[in-house]
Coordinates of C-alpha atoms in Angstrom, one line a residue:
Q1 CA 168.0 55.9 36.3
A2 CA 164.5 57.7 37.8
P3 CA 164.4 60.5 39.6
V4 CA 164.0 60.4 43.2
Y5 CA 161.6 62.6 46.1
A6 CA 163.0 62.2 49.3
A7 CA 161.6 61.0 52.2
N8 CA 160.5 64.5 53.5
T9 CA 158.7 65.5 50.2
P10 CA 155.3 67.4 52.0
L11 CA 152.0 64.8 50.9
I12 CA 150.5 67.3 52.3
V13 CA 151.2 72.2 52.4
T14 CA 148.7 73.8 55.0
A15 CA 148.2 77.4 54.3
N16 CA 145.5 79.4 56.0
T17 CA 143.6 82.6 55.7
A18 CA 144.8 85.2 58.0
P19 CA 144.0 86.9 61.2
N20 CA 142.2 89.4 59.5
A21 CA 141.9 88.7 56.3
T22 CA 138.9 90.0 53.9
V23 CA 139.9 88.2 51.0
C24 CA 139.0 84.6 51.0
N25 CA 142.1 83.2 49.8
A26 CA 146.4 82.6 51.4
A27 CA 149.2 82.2 50.0
V28 CA 150.7 79.0 49.8
N29 CA 154.5 78.3 49.1
F30 CA 156.0 75.5 48.1
N31 CA 158.1 74.1 45.3
M32 CA 159.1 70.6 44.9
A33 CA 162.6 71.0 42.9
A34 CA 163.3 72.0 46.4
F35 CA 162.2 67.6 46.6
V36 CA 163.8 66.5 43.9
S37 CA 167.7 64.2 43.3
D38 CA 168.8 62.9 40.9
C39 CA 173.0 62.0 39.9
E40 CA 172.1 64.8 36.9
A41 CA 172.7 67.8 38.5
A42 CA 169.2 69.9 39.5
A43 CA 169.8 71.7 36.3
D44 CA 169.2 69.9 34.1
L45 CA 166.0 68.6 35.2
T46 CA 162.6 69.5 34.2
I47 CA 159.7 69.8 36.5
T48 CA 155.1 70.1 35.6
N49 CA 152.7 69.8 37.5
T50 CA 149.4 68.6 36.8
L51 CA 146.6 70.0 38.8
I52 CA 144.4 66.6 39.3
S53 CA 141.0 68.1 41.2
G54 CA 140.6 71.5 42.6
P55 CA 138.2 74.2 43.6
V56 CA 140.7 76.1 40.7
S57 CA 140.4 75.8 36.4
S58 CA 144.4 74.1 36.2
S59 CA 145.4 77.2 34.8
F60 CA 145.5 79.0 37.8
I61 CA 148.6 77.2 39.3
P62 CA 152.2 78.2 38.3
A63 CA 154.0 75.7 35.6
G64 CA 156.8 73.8 36.9
S65 CA 158.3 73.1 40.0
N66 CA 157.5 76.2 42.0
I67 CA 153.8 77.1 42.5
S68 CA 154.0 79.0 45.3
A69 CA 150.8 81.8 44.8
P70 CA 149.2 84.7 47.7
N71 CA 146.4 84.1 46.8
Y72 CA 144.6 79.8 46.8
P73 CA 141.0 79.6 47.6
I74 CA 140.2 78.2 49.6
G75 CA 139.9 74.1 48.9
T76 CA 141.6 71.4 48.1
Y77 CA 144.0 71.0 45.2
V78 CA 146.0 67.6 44.1
V79 CA 148.8 68.8 42.1
R80 CA 150.5 65.9 40.9
F81 CA 154.5 66.9 39.8
T82 CA 156.4 64.4 36.5
T83 CA 160.0 65.3 37.2
T84 CA 162.3 64.3 34.2
D85 CA 166.0 64.1 33.5
K86 CA 168.2 64.5 30.2
C87 CA 168.0 60.6 30.3
G88 CA 164.3 60.5 29.9
N89 CA 163.3 59.0 33.3
S90 CA 160.8 60.7 35.1
A91 CA 158.8 60.2 38.4
T92 CA 156.0 61.7 39.8
K93 CA 154.4 62.2 42.5
D94 CA 151.1 63.1 44.5
V95 CA 150.2 66.6 47.3
T96 CA 147.5 68.2 48.0
I97 CA 147.0 71.6 49.3
Q98 CA 144.5 71.8 51.4
V99 CA 143.6 75.8 51.8
N100 CA 141.5 76.6 55.0
D101 CA 139.5 79.7 56.4
A102 CA 140.8 80.2 60.1
T103 CA 139.8 83.7 59.3
P104 CA 136.8 84.3 62.0
P105 CA 133.9 86.5 60.9
T106 CA 133.1 89.8 62.1
A107 CA 130.5 89.7 64.9
V108 CA 128.5 93.3 64.7
C109 CA 125.6 93.0 67.6
I110 CA 122.8 96.5 67.9
N111 CA 123.6 97.9 70.3
G112 CA 120.4 97.5 72.6
V113 CA 117.9 95.9 71.8
S114 CA 113.7 96.7 73.0
A115 CA 110.9 94.5 72.7
S116 CA 107.6 94.2 74.3
L117 CA 105.8 91.6 76.1
Q118 CA 101.9 89.7 74.4
P119 CA 98.8 89.4 74.9
S120 CA 100.4 85.6 76.0
G121 CA 102.1 87.6 79.1
I122 CA 106.4 86.5 77.4
V123 CA 108.6 87.4 74.2
V124 CA 110.6 85.2 72.4
V125 CA 113.9 86.9 70.2
T126 CA 116.0 86.0 67.8
V127 CA 118.7 86.1 66.9
N128 CA 118.2 88.6 64.1
Q129 CA 116.9 91.7 66.5
F130 CA 121.0 91.3 68.1
N131 CA 122.6 90.9 64.8
N132 CA 123.9 93.7 63.2
N133 CA 125.0 93.0 59.3
S134 CA 128.1 90.0 60.4
Y135 CA 129.6 89.1 58.1
D136 CA 133.0 87.2 56.9
N137 CA 136.5 86.4 54.2
C138 CA 134.8 83.6 53.1
T139 CA 131.0 83.3 53.1
S140 CA 127.6 85.7 53.3
S141 CA 125.8 82.8 55.8
L142 CA 127.2 82.2 59.1
D143 CA 125.1 80.6 62.0
L144 CA 123.5 82.8 64.7
L145 CA 123.7 81.9 68.3
I146 CA 122.4 83.9 71.3
Q147 CA 123.1 83.5 75.2
R148 CA 121.1 84.7 78.0
L149 CA 124.1 86.8 80.1
D150 CA 122.0 87.1 83.3
Q151 CA 122.2 83.5 83.7
N152 CA 123.1 81.1 86.9
P153 CA 124.2 78.6 85.4
L154 CA 124.9 80.0 81.8
V155 CA 122.3 78.4 79.4
A156 CA 123.5 77.1 75.9
P157 CA 123.7 79.5 73.0
T158 CA 120.7 78.8 70.9
P159 CA 118.7 80.1 67.6
S160 CA 116.1 82.1 70.2
L161 CA 115.9 83.5 73.6
E162 CA 112.6 83.8 75.4
Y163 CA 111.3 86.8 78.5
N164 CA 109.1 86.5 80.8
C165 CA 106.8 89.2 83.0
D166 CA 109.6 88.8 85.8
D167 CA 112.1 90.6 83.0
A168 CA 109.3 93.5 82.4
D169 CA 109.9 96.4 84.5
G170 CA 111.2 98.3 81.6
V171 CA 114.1 99.8 83.2
T172 CA 117.1 96.7 83.9
Q173 CA 119.5 96.2 80.9
H174 CA 119.9 91.9 80.5
G175 CA 122.6 90.8 78.6
V176 CA 122.9 89.0 75.8
K177 CA 125.8 87.4 73.4
L178 CA 125.7 86.6 69.5
F179 CA 127.7 84.2 68.1
V180 CA 129.2 84.4 64.8
A181 CA 130.3 81.4 63.2
D182 CA 130.6 81.1 59.8
S183 CA 130.9 77.2 57.4
T184 CA 134.5 76.4 58.5
G185 CA 133.4 76.3 62.8
N186 CA 135.5 80.0 62.7
M187 CA 133.4 82.5 65.3
S188 CA 133.5 85.0 66.8
M189 CA 131.2 87.0 69.6
C190 CA 129.6 90.5 71.2
L191 CA 127.6 91.8 73.9
T192 CA 124.9 94.4 73.4
Y193 CA 121.9 93.9 75.6
I194 CA 117.6 94.0 75.4
V195 CA 115.3 96.1 78.0
I196 CA 111.7 94.2 77.8
Q197 CA 108.8 96.3 78.0
D198 CA 105.7 95.0 79.1
N199 CA 103.2 97.7 76.3
V200 CA 100.4 95.5 76.9
A201 CA 97.0 97.2 78.9
P202 CA 95.3 95.6 81.1
S203 CA 91.6 94.4 80.3
I204 CA 88.8 95.9 83.1
T205 CA 85.3 94.2 83.9
C206 CA 83.4 97.1 85.5
P207 CA 80.4 96.6 88.1
A208 CA 76.6 96.8 85.9
N209 CA 74.8 100.7 86.5
D210 CA 72.5 100.5 89.5
T211 CA 69.7 102.9 90.1
L212 CA 69.1 103.6 93.9
D213 CA 67.2 106.7 96.4
C214 CA 70.1 109.1 97.3
A215 CA 70.1 108.2 100.9
A216 CA 71.0 105.5 100.0
N217 CA 74.9 103.3 100.2
T218 CA 76.6 104.0 97.4
A219 CA 80.4 101.8 98.6
P220 CA 81.8 99.4 96.1
Q221 CA 80.9 96.8 99.0
L222 CA 77.6 96.8 97.9
L223 CA 77.9 98.6 94.0
G224 CA 80.5 95.6 93.3
F225 CA 84.4 96.2 92.4
A226 CA 85.7 96.6 88.9
T227 CA 87.6 93.6 88.2
A228 CA 90.9 93.2 85.2
V229 CA 93.5 91.2 83.4
D230 CA 96.0 91.1 82.5
N231 CA 99.1 89.9 80.3
C232 CA 101.2 89.4 83.7
P233 CA 98.7 88.5 85.7
N234 CA 98.9 89.4 90.5
N235 CA 100.0 92.8 89.1
V236 CA 97.1 94.8 89.0
S237 CA 96.0 97.8 90.9
I238 CA 92.3 98.1 91.3
D239 CA 90.9 102.0 91.7
F240 CA 88.3 104.4 91.9
T241 CA 87.0 107.7 91.4
D242 CA 84.1 109.3 92.1
V243 CA 82.3 112.4 90.0
L244 CA 78.7 114.1 91.2
A245 CA 76.6 115.4 88.9
S246 CA 73.0 116.6 88.3
G247 CA 70.7 114.6 86.4
T248 CA 68.1 114.3 83.9
G249 CA 63.5 113.5 84.8
P250 CA 63.2 111.4 87.2
V251 CA 67.1 110.8 88.6
C252 CA 67.8 113.8 90.7
E253 CA 71.5 113.1 90.0
L254 CA 73.9 111.4 87.9
L255 CA 76.7 109.7 89.9
T256 CA 80.0 107.9 87.0
R257 CA 82.0 106.2 89.3
T258 CA 85.2 106.0 86.9
W259 CA 87.2 103.0 87.3
S260 CA 90.9 102.1 86.1
A261 CA 93.2 99.3 86.3
M262 CA 97.2 99.5 86.4
D263 CA 100.0 96.9 85.7
L264 CA 103.1 97.0 87.5
A265 CA 103.9 98.8 83.4
N266 CA 102.3 101.6 84.4
N267 CA 99.7 100.6 81.2
I268 CA 96.2 102.1 82.8
S269 CA 92.8 100.9 81.4
T270 CA 89.7 102.4 82.8
C271 CA 85.9 101.9 82.7
E272 CA 81.8 103.0 83.6
Q273 CA 80.1 102.5 86.1
L274 CA 77.1 104.3 86.1
I275 CA 74.7 105.5 89.5
S276 CA 71.4 106.7 89.6
L277 CA 70.2 108.5 92.4
V278 CA 66.2 108.7 93.0
D279 CA 64.0 110.8 95.1
T280 CA 60.7 110.5 95.4
I281 CA 59.9 111.8 99.1
K282 CA 58.7 115.0 98.9
P283 CA 60.7 117.2 102.0
V284 CA 58.5 116.8 105.0
L285 CA 57.1 120.4 107.4
S286 CA 58.2 121.0 110.9
A287 CA 55.0 122.0 111.5
Y288 CA 51.1 121.5 109.7
P289 CA 49.7 124.4 111.1
P290 CA 46.3 123.5 111.2
D291 CA 42.6 125.9 109.6
E292 CA 40.9 128.2 111.9
T293 CA 38.5 131.0 112.1
I294 CA 39.0 133.8 114.3
S295 CA 36.7 137.3 114.9
C296 CA 36.8 139.8 112.9
S297 CA 37.6 141.8 116.6
T298 CA 40.8 139.5 117.7
P299 CA 43.9 139.5 116.0
L300 CA 45.7 137.7 113.6
P301 CA 47.9 135.4 115.3
A302 CA 51.6 136.0 113.2
P303 CA 52.9 133.3 111.0
A304 CA 54.6 130.7 112.5
T305 CA 58.6 129.8 111.5
I306 CA 58.4 126.9 110.0
T307 CA 61.2 124.7 108.2
A308 CA 61.6 122.2 106.2
T309 CA 63.9 118.5 106.0
D310 CA 64.4 116.5 103.3
N311 CA 65.8 112.1 102.9
C312 CA 68.4 113.9 100.4
S313 CA 68.8 117.6 100.0
A314 CA 70.7 118.6 103.1
L315 CA 68.5 122.1 103.6
V316 CA 65.3 123.4 101.9
T317 CA 63.6 126.9 102.0
V318 CA 60.5 127.4 102.6
Q319 CA 59.1 129.9 101.3
F320 CA 55.8 132.0 102.7
D321 CA 53.5 132.9 100.6
Q322 CA 49.6 134.9 102.2
D323 CA 46.6 135.8 100.7
T324 CA 43.1 137.0 101.2
I325 CA 40.7 135.8 99.5
N326 CA 36.3 135.3 100.1
I327 CA 36.1 139.2 100.9
A328 CA 31.9 138.9 101.5
Q329 CA 29.9 141.4 99.9
G330 CA 29.5 145.1 100.4
P331 CA 30.5 146.9 103.5
C332 CA 30.8 143.4 105.8
G333 CA 33.5 142.3 103.5
Q334 CA 35.8 144.4 105.9
F335 CA 35.1 142.0 108.3
N336 CA 34.7 138.6 106.2
Y337 CA 37.3 137.2 105.1
T338 CA 39.5 134.2 104.2
I339 CA 43.5 134.8 104.9
V340 CA 45.8 131.8 103.3
R341 CA 48.9 131.3 104.5
T342 CA 51.0 128.8 102.1
R343 CA 54.3 127.0 102.8
T344 CA 56.5 125.9 100.1
A345 CA 59.1 123.4 100.5
V346 CA 61.8 122.2 96.5
D347 CA 64.3 119.2 97.5
D348 CA 66.7 119.2 94.6
C349 CA 65.6 116.7 92.9
G350 CA 61.8 118.8 92.4
N351 CA 60.1 117.2 95.4
T352 CA 57.5 119.8 96.7
E353 CA 55.4 119.4 99.5
I354 CA 52.8 122.8 100.2
H355 CA 50.7 123.0 102.9
S356 CA 47.6 125.9 103.4
R357 CA 46.4 127.1 105.8
L358 CA 42.5 128.6 105.7
I359 CA 41.9 131.1 108.7
N360 CA 38.5 132.4 108.7
V361 CA 37.6 135.9 110.2
E362 CA 35.1 135.9 110.8
D363 CA 32.0 139.4 111.8
I364 CA 30.2 136.7 114.1
T365 CA 30.2 139.1 117.9
E366 CA 27.1 142.0 118.0
P367 CA 27.4 145.1 119.5
E368 CA 28.2 146.3 122.5
F369 CA 28.0 149.5 124.7
A370 CA 30.6 149.8 127.1
G371 CA 30.7 151.5 129.8
M372 CA 27.2 153.6 128.8
P373 CA 24.8 154.0 132.6
D374 CA 22.7 152.6 132.2
T375 CA 21.4 155.5 134.6
L376 CA 21.8 158.8 134.3
V377 CA 20.5 162.1 138.0
L378 CA 20.8 165.2 136.4
N379 CA 20.0 168.2 139.1
T380 CA 18.7 171.8 138.6
S381 CA 20.4 173.1 140.3
Q382 CA 23.4 171.9 138.5
F383 CA 22.7 174.7 135.5
P384 CA 20.6 177.9 135.2
P385 CA 17.3 178.4 136.3
N386 CA 14.3 178.2 134.0
L387 CA 10.8 178.2 134.0
T388 CA 10.0 175.4 132.4
C389 CA 12.0 173.3 135.2
T390 CA 13.8 171.4 133.0
V391 CA 17.9 171.2 132.3
P392 CA 19.6 170.4 128.6
L393 CA 20.7 166.6 128.1
V394 CA 22.9 165.8 125.6
L395 CA 24.2 162.6 125.2
N396 CA 26.5 160.1 122.5
V397 CA 25.7 156.3 122.6
A398 CA 28.0 156.4 119.9
Q399 CA 30.3 156.1 122.6
F400 CA 29.8 153.3 123.7
L401 CA 29.3 151.2 121.4
E402 CA 31.8 148.7 120.6
D403 CA 32.2 146.1 116.7
C404 CA 34.4 144.5 115.0

């Protein structure tokens, strides 16, 4: 009679890698001798084995009934045992050895990730941005998934995550879980976070440059406001500053209006609007005294105080100059001449107002003997007596002469 394999002989022997294994094999403990019976003593039985199939060569399997070993690579082995007694009776039994990878991979996260929004206003991040060389004892090819932890309800893990402007304050640490699975489905996880930044500056467009009279209103309500677009709409503030400088040529002053657009992440873009202020209007004097002619005997009138105003310049100084021209030839020159009084006002833009007043001084009055008596009465009694009955007379007519 051939040897008999016990009813409880396992058809499948299972072995698992250790939870913290660093190699991809497991210990197998199996001895077929424990499951064979015969009328002969066990010592008289010969048990051999043959590897029918498996991930290794047949030389790996220990010979005989005890095929135990500490380092079976994972996989499925079919081992055929043959038991023979001394009479030559034999029986075979196939046993499947199943060595499983039961060791989860080691998930390793990068401790903190940052990403910047794209011009579209979103950013897509992938598992590779969070994985820091996660590894496994058996396979180098791992399945990676990530999951946002800041959503309620949580969404199933995916290979990538999308963030938008609502996430991009540059400060908040958005929790992320990295899932790492090996080829047999063993899984481990690690936690990290991501900070979303907005580094895209707004695109700003200035109003057109303009040329205005210097007294014109330069308010943006009249000259236009800058516009801006950003990857995160409705998050842009627009402001401006003005700098006034002296101009050149017909431009009296140049107003440089610098517009700035700033988004919530403090990204700033600027542009310049140039406003040329021109002034072609001369200042106006407070008075324009007319020309006149006076006698040389008339006192010369004192210069009047004349000021100037301007449409643009707040303060205009009036320069006063006086000159004498048209002096007559000869002795009469001191009595016949022209006084020229010139007032010049110049505004800040170089517009000039000049007014000249002519005062003609002439000798137009005949000489007069003012106060000279018509009749002189002399009495001889007032003088010493003489034989001729005459009196001395001395008369200085010049003392009564009046002229220029």
